[in-house]
Coordinates of C-alpha atoms and ligand atoms in Angstrom, one line a residue:
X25 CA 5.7 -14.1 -3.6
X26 CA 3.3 -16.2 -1.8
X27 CA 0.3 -17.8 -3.4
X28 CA -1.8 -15.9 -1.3
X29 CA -0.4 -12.4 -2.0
X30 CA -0.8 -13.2 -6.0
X31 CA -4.5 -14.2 -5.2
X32 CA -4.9 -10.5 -3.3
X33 CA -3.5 -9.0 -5.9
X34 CA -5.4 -10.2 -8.5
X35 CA -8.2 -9.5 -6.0
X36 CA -7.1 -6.2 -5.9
X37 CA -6.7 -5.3 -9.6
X38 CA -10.0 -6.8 -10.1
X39 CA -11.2 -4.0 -7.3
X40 CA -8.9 -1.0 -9.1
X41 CA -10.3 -2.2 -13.0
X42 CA -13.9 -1.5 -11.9
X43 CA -13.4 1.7 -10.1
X44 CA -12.8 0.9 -7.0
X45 CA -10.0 1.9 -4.5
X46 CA -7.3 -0.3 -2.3
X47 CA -4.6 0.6 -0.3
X48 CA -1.1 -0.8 -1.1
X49 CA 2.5 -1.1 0.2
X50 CA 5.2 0.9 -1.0
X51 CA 8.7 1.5 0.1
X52 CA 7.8 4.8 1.2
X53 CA 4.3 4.7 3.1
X54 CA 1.0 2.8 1.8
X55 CA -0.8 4.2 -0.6
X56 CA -4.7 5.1 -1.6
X57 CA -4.7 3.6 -4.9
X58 CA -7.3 4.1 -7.8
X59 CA -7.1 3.8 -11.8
X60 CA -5.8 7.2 -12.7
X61 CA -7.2 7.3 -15.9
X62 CA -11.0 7.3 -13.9
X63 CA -12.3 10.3 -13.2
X64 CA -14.6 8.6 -10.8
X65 CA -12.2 6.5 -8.8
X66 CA -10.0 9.4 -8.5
X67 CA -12.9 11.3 -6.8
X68 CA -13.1 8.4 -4.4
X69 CA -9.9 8.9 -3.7
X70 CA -10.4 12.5 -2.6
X71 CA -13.6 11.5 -0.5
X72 CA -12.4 8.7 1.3
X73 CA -9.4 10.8 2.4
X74 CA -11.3 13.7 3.4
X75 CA -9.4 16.7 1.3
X76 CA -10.5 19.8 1.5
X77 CA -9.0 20.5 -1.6
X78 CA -7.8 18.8 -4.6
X79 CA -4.5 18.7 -4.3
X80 CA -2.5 17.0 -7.9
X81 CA -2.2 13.0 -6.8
X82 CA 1.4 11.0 -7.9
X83 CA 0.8 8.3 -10.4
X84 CA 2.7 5.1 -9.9
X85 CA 4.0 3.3 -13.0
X86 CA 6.0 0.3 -13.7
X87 CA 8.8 2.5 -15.3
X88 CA 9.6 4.8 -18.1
X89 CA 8.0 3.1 -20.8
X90 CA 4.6 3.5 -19.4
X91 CA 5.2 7.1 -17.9
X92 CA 5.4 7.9 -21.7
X93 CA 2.3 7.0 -22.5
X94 CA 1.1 9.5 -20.5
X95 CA 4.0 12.7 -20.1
X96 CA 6.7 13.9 -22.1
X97 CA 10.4 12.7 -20.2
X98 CA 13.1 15.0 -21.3
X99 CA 16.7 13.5 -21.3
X100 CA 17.2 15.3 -18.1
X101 CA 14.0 13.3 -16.9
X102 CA 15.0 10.2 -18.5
X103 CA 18.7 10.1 -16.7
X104 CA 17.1 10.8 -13.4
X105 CA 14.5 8.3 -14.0
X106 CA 17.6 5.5 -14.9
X107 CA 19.2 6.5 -11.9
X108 CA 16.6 6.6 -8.9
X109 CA 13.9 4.2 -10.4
X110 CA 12.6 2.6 -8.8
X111 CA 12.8 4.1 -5.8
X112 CA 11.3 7.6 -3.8
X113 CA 11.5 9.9 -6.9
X114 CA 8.5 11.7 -8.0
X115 CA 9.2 13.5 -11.5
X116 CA 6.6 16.3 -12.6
X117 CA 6.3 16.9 -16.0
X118 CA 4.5 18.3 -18.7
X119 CA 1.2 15.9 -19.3
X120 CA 1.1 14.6 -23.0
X121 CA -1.6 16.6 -24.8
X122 CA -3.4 12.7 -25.5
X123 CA -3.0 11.7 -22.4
X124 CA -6.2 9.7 -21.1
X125 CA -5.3 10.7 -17.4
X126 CA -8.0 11.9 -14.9
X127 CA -7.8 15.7 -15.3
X128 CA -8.6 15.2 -11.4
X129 CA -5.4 13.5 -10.9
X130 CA -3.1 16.6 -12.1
X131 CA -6.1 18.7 -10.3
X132 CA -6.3 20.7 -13.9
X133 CA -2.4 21.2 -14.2
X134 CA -0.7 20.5 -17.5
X135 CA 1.8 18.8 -15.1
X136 CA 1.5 15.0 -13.6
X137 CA 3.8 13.6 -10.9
X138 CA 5.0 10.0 -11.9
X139 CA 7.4 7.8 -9.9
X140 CA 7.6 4.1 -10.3
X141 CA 7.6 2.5 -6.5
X142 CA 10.3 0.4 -5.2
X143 CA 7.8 -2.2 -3.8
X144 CA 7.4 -5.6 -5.3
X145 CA 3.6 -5.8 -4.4
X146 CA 3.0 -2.1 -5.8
X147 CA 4.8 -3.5 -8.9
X148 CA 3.1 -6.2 -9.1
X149 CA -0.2 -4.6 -8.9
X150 CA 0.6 -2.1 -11.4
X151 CA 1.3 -4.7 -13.7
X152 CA -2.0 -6.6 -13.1
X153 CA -3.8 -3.5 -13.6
X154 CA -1.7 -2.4 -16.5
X155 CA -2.7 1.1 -15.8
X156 CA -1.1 3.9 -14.0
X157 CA -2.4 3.9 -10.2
X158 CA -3.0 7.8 -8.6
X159 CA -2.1 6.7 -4.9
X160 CA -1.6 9.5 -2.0
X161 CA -0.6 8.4 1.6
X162 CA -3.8 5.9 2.9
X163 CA -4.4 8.2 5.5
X164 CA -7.5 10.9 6.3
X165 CA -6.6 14.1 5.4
X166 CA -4.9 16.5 8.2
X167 CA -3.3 12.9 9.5
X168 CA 0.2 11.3 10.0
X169 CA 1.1 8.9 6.6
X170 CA 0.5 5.2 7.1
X171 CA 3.4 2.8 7.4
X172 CA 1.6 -0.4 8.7
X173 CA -1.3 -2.2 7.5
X174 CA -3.5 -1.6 10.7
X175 CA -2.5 2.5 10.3
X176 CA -4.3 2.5 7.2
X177 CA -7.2 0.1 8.6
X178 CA -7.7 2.4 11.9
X179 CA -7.8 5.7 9.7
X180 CA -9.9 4.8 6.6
X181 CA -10.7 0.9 7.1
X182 CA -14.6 1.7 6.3
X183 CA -13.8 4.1 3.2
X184 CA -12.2 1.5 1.1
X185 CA -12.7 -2.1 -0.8
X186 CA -9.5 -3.6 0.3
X187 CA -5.7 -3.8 1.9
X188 CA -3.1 -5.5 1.3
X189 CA -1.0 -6.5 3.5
X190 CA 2.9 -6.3 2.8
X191 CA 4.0 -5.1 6.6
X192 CA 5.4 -2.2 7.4
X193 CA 7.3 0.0 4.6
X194 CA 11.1 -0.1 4.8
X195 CA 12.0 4.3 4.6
X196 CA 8.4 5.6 6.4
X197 CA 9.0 9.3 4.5
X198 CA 7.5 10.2 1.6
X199 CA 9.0 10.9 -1.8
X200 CA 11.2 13.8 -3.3
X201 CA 9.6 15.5 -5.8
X202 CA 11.3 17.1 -8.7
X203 CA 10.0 19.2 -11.2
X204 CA 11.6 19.1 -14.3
X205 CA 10.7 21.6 -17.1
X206 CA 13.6 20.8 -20.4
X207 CA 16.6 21.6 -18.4
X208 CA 15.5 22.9 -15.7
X209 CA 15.0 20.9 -12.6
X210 CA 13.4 21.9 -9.4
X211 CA 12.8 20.4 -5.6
X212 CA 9.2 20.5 -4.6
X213 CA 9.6 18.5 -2.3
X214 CA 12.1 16.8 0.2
X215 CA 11.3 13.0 0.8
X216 CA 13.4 9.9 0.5
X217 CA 16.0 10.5 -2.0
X218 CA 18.5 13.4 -0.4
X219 CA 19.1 16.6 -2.1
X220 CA 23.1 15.7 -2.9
X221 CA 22.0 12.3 -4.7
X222 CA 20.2 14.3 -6.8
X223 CA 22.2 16.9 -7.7
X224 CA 25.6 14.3 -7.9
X225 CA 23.8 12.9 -11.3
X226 CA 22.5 16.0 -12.5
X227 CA 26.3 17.6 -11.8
X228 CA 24.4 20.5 -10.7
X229 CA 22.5 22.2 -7.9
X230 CA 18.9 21.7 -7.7
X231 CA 16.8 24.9 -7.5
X232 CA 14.6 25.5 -4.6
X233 CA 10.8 26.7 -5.1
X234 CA 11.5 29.3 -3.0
X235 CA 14.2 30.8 -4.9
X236 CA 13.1 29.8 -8.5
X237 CA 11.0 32.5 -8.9
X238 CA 7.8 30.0 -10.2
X239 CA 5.5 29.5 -7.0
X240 CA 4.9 25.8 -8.2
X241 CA 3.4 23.8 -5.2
X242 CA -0.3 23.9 -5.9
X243 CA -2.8 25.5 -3.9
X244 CA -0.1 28.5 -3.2
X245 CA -1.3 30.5 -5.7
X246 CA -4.8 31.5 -5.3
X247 CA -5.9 31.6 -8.5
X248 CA -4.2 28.2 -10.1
X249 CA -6.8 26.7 -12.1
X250 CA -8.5 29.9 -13.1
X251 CA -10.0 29.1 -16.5
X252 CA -9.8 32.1 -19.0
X253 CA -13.5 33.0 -18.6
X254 CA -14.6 34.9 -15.6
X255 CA -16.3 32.3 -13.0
X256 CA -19.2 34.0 -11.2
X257 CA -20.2 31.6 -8.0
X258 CA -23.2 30.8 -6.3
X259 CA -25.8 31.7 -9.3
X260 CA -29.0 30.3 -9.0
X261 CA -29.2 30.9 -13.0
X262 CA -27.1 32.0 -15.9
X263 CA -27.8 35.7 -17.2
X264 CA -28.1 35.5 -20.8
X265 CA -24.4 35.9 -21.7
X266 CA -23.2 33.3 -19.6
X267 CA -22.6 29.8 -19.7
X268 CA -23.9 27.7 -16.9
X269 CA -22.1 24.9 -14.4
X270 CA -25.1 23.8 -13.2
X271 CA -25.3 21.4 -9.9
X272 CA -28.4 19.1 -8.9
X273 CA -31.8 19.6 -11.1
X274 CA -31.9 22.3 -13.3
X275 CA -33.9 23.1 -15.8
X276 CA -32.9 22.8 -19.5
X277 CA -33.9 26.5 -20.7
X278 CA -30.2 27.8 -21.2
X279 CA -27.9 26.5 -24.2
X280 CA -24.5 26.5 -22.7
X281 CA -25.1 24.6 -20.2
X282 CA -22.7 21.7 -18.3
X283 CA -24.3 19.9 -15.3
X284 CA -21.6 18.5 -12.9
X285 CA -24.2 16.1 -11.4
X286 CA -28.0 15.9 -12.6
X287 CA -28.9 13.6 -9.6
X288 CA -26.6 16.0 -6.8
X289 CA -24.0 13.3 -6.3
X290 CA -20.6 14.8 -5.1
X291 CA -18.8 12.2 -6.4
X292 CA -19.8 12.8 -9.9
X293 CA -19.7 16.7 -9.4
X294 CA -16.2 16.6 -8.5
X295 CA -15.0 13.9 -11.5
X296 CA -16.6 16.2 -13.7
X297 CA -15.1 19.6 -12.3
X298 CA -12.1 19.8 -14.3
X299 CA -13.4 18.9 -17.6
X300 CA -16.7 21.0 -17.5
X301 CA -14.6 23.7 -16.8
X302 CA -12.8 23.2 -19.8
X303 CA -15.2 23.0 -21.9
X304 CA -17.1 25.7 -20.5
X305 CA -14.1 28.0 -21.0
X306 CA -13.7 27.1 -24.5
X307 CA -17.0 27.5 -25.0
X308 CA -17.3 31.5 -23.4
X309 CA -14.7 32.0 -26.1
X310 CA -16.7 30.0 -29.3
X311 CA -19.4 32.1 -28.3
X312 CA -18.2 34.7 -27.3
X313 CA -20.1 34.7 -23.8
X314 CA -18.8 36.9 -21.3
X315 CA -18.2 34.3 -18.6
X316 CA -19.1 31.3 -16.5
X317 CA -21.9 31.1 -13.7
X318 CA -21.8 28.7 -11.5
X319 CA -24.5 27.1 -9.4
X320 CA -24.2 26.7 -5.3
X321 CA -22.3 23.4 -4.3
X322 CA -23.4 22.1 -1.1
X323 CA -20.0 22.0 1.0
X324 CA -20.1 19.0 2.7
X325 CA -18.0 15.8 1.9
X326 CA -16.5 16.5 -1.3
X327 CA -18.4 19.3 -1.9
X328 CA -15.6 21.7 0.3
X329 CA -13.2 20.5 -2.1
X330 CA -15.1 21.6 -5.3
X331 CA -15.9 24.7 -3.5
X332 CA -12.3 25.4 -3.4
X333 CA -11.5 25.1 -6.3
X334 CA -14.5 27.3 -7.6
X335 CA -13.4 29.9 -5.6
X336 CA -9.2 30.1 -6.9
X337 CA -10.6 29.9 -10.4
X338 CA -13.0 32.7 -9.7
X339 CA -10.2 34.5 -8.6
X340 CA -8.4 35.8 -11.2
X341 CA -6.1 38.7 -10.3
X342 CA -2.7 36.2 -9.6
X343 CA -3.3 34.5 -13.3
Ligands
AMP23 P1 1.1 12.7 -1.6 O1 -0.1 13.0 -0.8 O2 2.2 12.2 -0.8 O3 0.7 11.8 -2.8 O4 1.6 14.1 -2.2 C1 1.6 14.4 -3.5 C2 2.4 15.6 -3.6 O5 2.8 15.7 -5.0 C3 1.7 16.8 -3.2 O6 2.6 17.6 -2.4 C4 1.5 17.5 -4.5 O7 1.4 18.9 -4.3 C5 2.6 17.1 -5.4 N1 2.3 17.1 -6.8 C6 1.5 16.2 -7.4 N2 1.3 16.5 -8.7 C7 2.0 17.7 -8.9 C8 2.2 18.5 -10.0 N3 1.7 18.3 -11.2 N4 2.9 19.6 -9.9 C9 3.5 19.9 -8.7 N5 3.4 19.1 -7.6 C10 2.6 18.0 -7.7
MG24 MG1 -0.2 12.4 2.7

């Protein structure tokens, strides 16, 4: 590695240890990448893309021992993970209970996608970071993934602190996710590793979402993050039996309240969202309250994306 890619690098992790985002080389496409355990860089992430939604991010690690820290690997995980890492395998599985992920980054799931790249400058910066990095394609939402540098520069050059440059990635697709739950193992998604690899260590078939009977890409089911409370949207104020997610200025007269952002930064708002929720919800139940009320979020920027996910978790029929 040349002396000037270690000096980006360290660059770079200097960017991604104070919150800030850069895109990075892989084998499969460049990614977006931000610490994953900050709620607020993860929100960047989300903003500079232009989601409309927050859909679960993968986490890059630099192999098994530090997807550990932060998700349980079954042996069935484990084999794959010897097998196809690194390389374009994305495993999702259960999140460890003390995990000090972003609850952004697993968009509320109890589920995180991990894969440890096949990319010597991703590696690299993972280990100068010595965190895991949430990295989706470096591309504005809605938009073909980036396989060059000047891709990612030409779609969200303005958006973010830094590139670096490691040419164009070597396999362009993006990678194959598999869900594995104990035994169990699932394809999400199809991507760089084929179907038969898979299955010729597992010595058996993979099952398909479709036909698995668990709808388990997220955003299909309407109601995916629904929180146990009711969630009543669009309140101007709490009724007296409600807990409040309050948005922007509000005045302090109700007890249960959680503001996403005092100030009515969108940033903030959303790298709260998950974990007000939370806490909201567990509180309806301490109190015994009979739900949630939740203040208007204006929808632009990241503001569509909270408003999304307001709306599935006020919808609670699917649950
Ligand atoms: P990308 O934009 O290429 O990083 O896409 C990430 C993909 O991983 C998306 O299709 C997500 O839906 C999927 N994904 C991430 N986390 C999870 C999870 N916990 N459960 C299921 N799918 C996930
Ligand atoms: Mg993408």
């Amino acid at each position: 590695m040349s002396l000037n890619l270690k000096t980006d690098i360290r660059a770079a992790a200097d960017i991604i240890r104070s919150g800030g985002l850069v895109a990075m080389p892989t084998e499969t496409v460049y990614g977006l990448a931000a610490d994953a355990t900050d709620d607020s860089a993860v929100a960047r992430i989300f903003e500079a893309k232009g989601r409309p939604q927050f859909n679960p991010l993968i986490i890059h690690v630099s192999g098994p021992d530090m997807a550990k820290r932060y998700v349980n690997i079954s042996p069935l995980a484990e084999k794959l993970a010897a097998h196809f890492w690194p390389g374009p395998l994305t495993l999702v599985l259960p999140r460890r209970p003390d995990s000090d992920l972003s609850l952004l980054v697993s968009a509320g799931l109890d589920t995180v996608a991990v894969r440890m790249p096949n990319h010597a400058i991703a590696q690299a910066l993972i280990a100068a970071v010595d965190r895991p990095l949430a990295a989706p394609s470096a591309n504005r939402s809605g938009t073909i993934s980036p396989t060059r540098p000047e891709h990612v520069r030409q779609s969200l050059g303005a958006c973010i602190d830094m590139i670096i440059d490691g040419g164009p990635c070597l396999i362009g697709v993006e990678s194959t996710i598999v869900k594995v739950d104990g035994e169990m193992s699932v394809l999400l998604r199809p991507g760089g590793i084929a179907r038969d690899e898979i299955e010729g260590v597992l010595g058996a078939p993979l099952s398909s979402r479709d036909n698995s009977g668990h709808p388990e890409a997220p955003g299909m089911l309407k109601s995916h993050y629904a929180p146990c409370a009711s969630l009543r949207l669009n309140a101007a104020s709490p009724d007296a039996d409600e807990a409040f997610l309050g948005f922007g200025a509000t005045a302090h007269i109700h007890p249960y309240t959680l503001n996403l952002s005092e100030s009515g930064d969108l940033r903030e708002a959303a790298a709260n969202l998950f974990a007000h929720l939370r806490r909201l919800d567990e509180i309806c139940r301490e109190e015994n309250l009979a739900g949630i009320a939740a203040a208007p979020i204006p929808g632009l920027g990241l503001g569509e994306a909270i408003n999304d996910r307001l709306e599935r978790a006020s919808t609670r029929e699917l649950k």
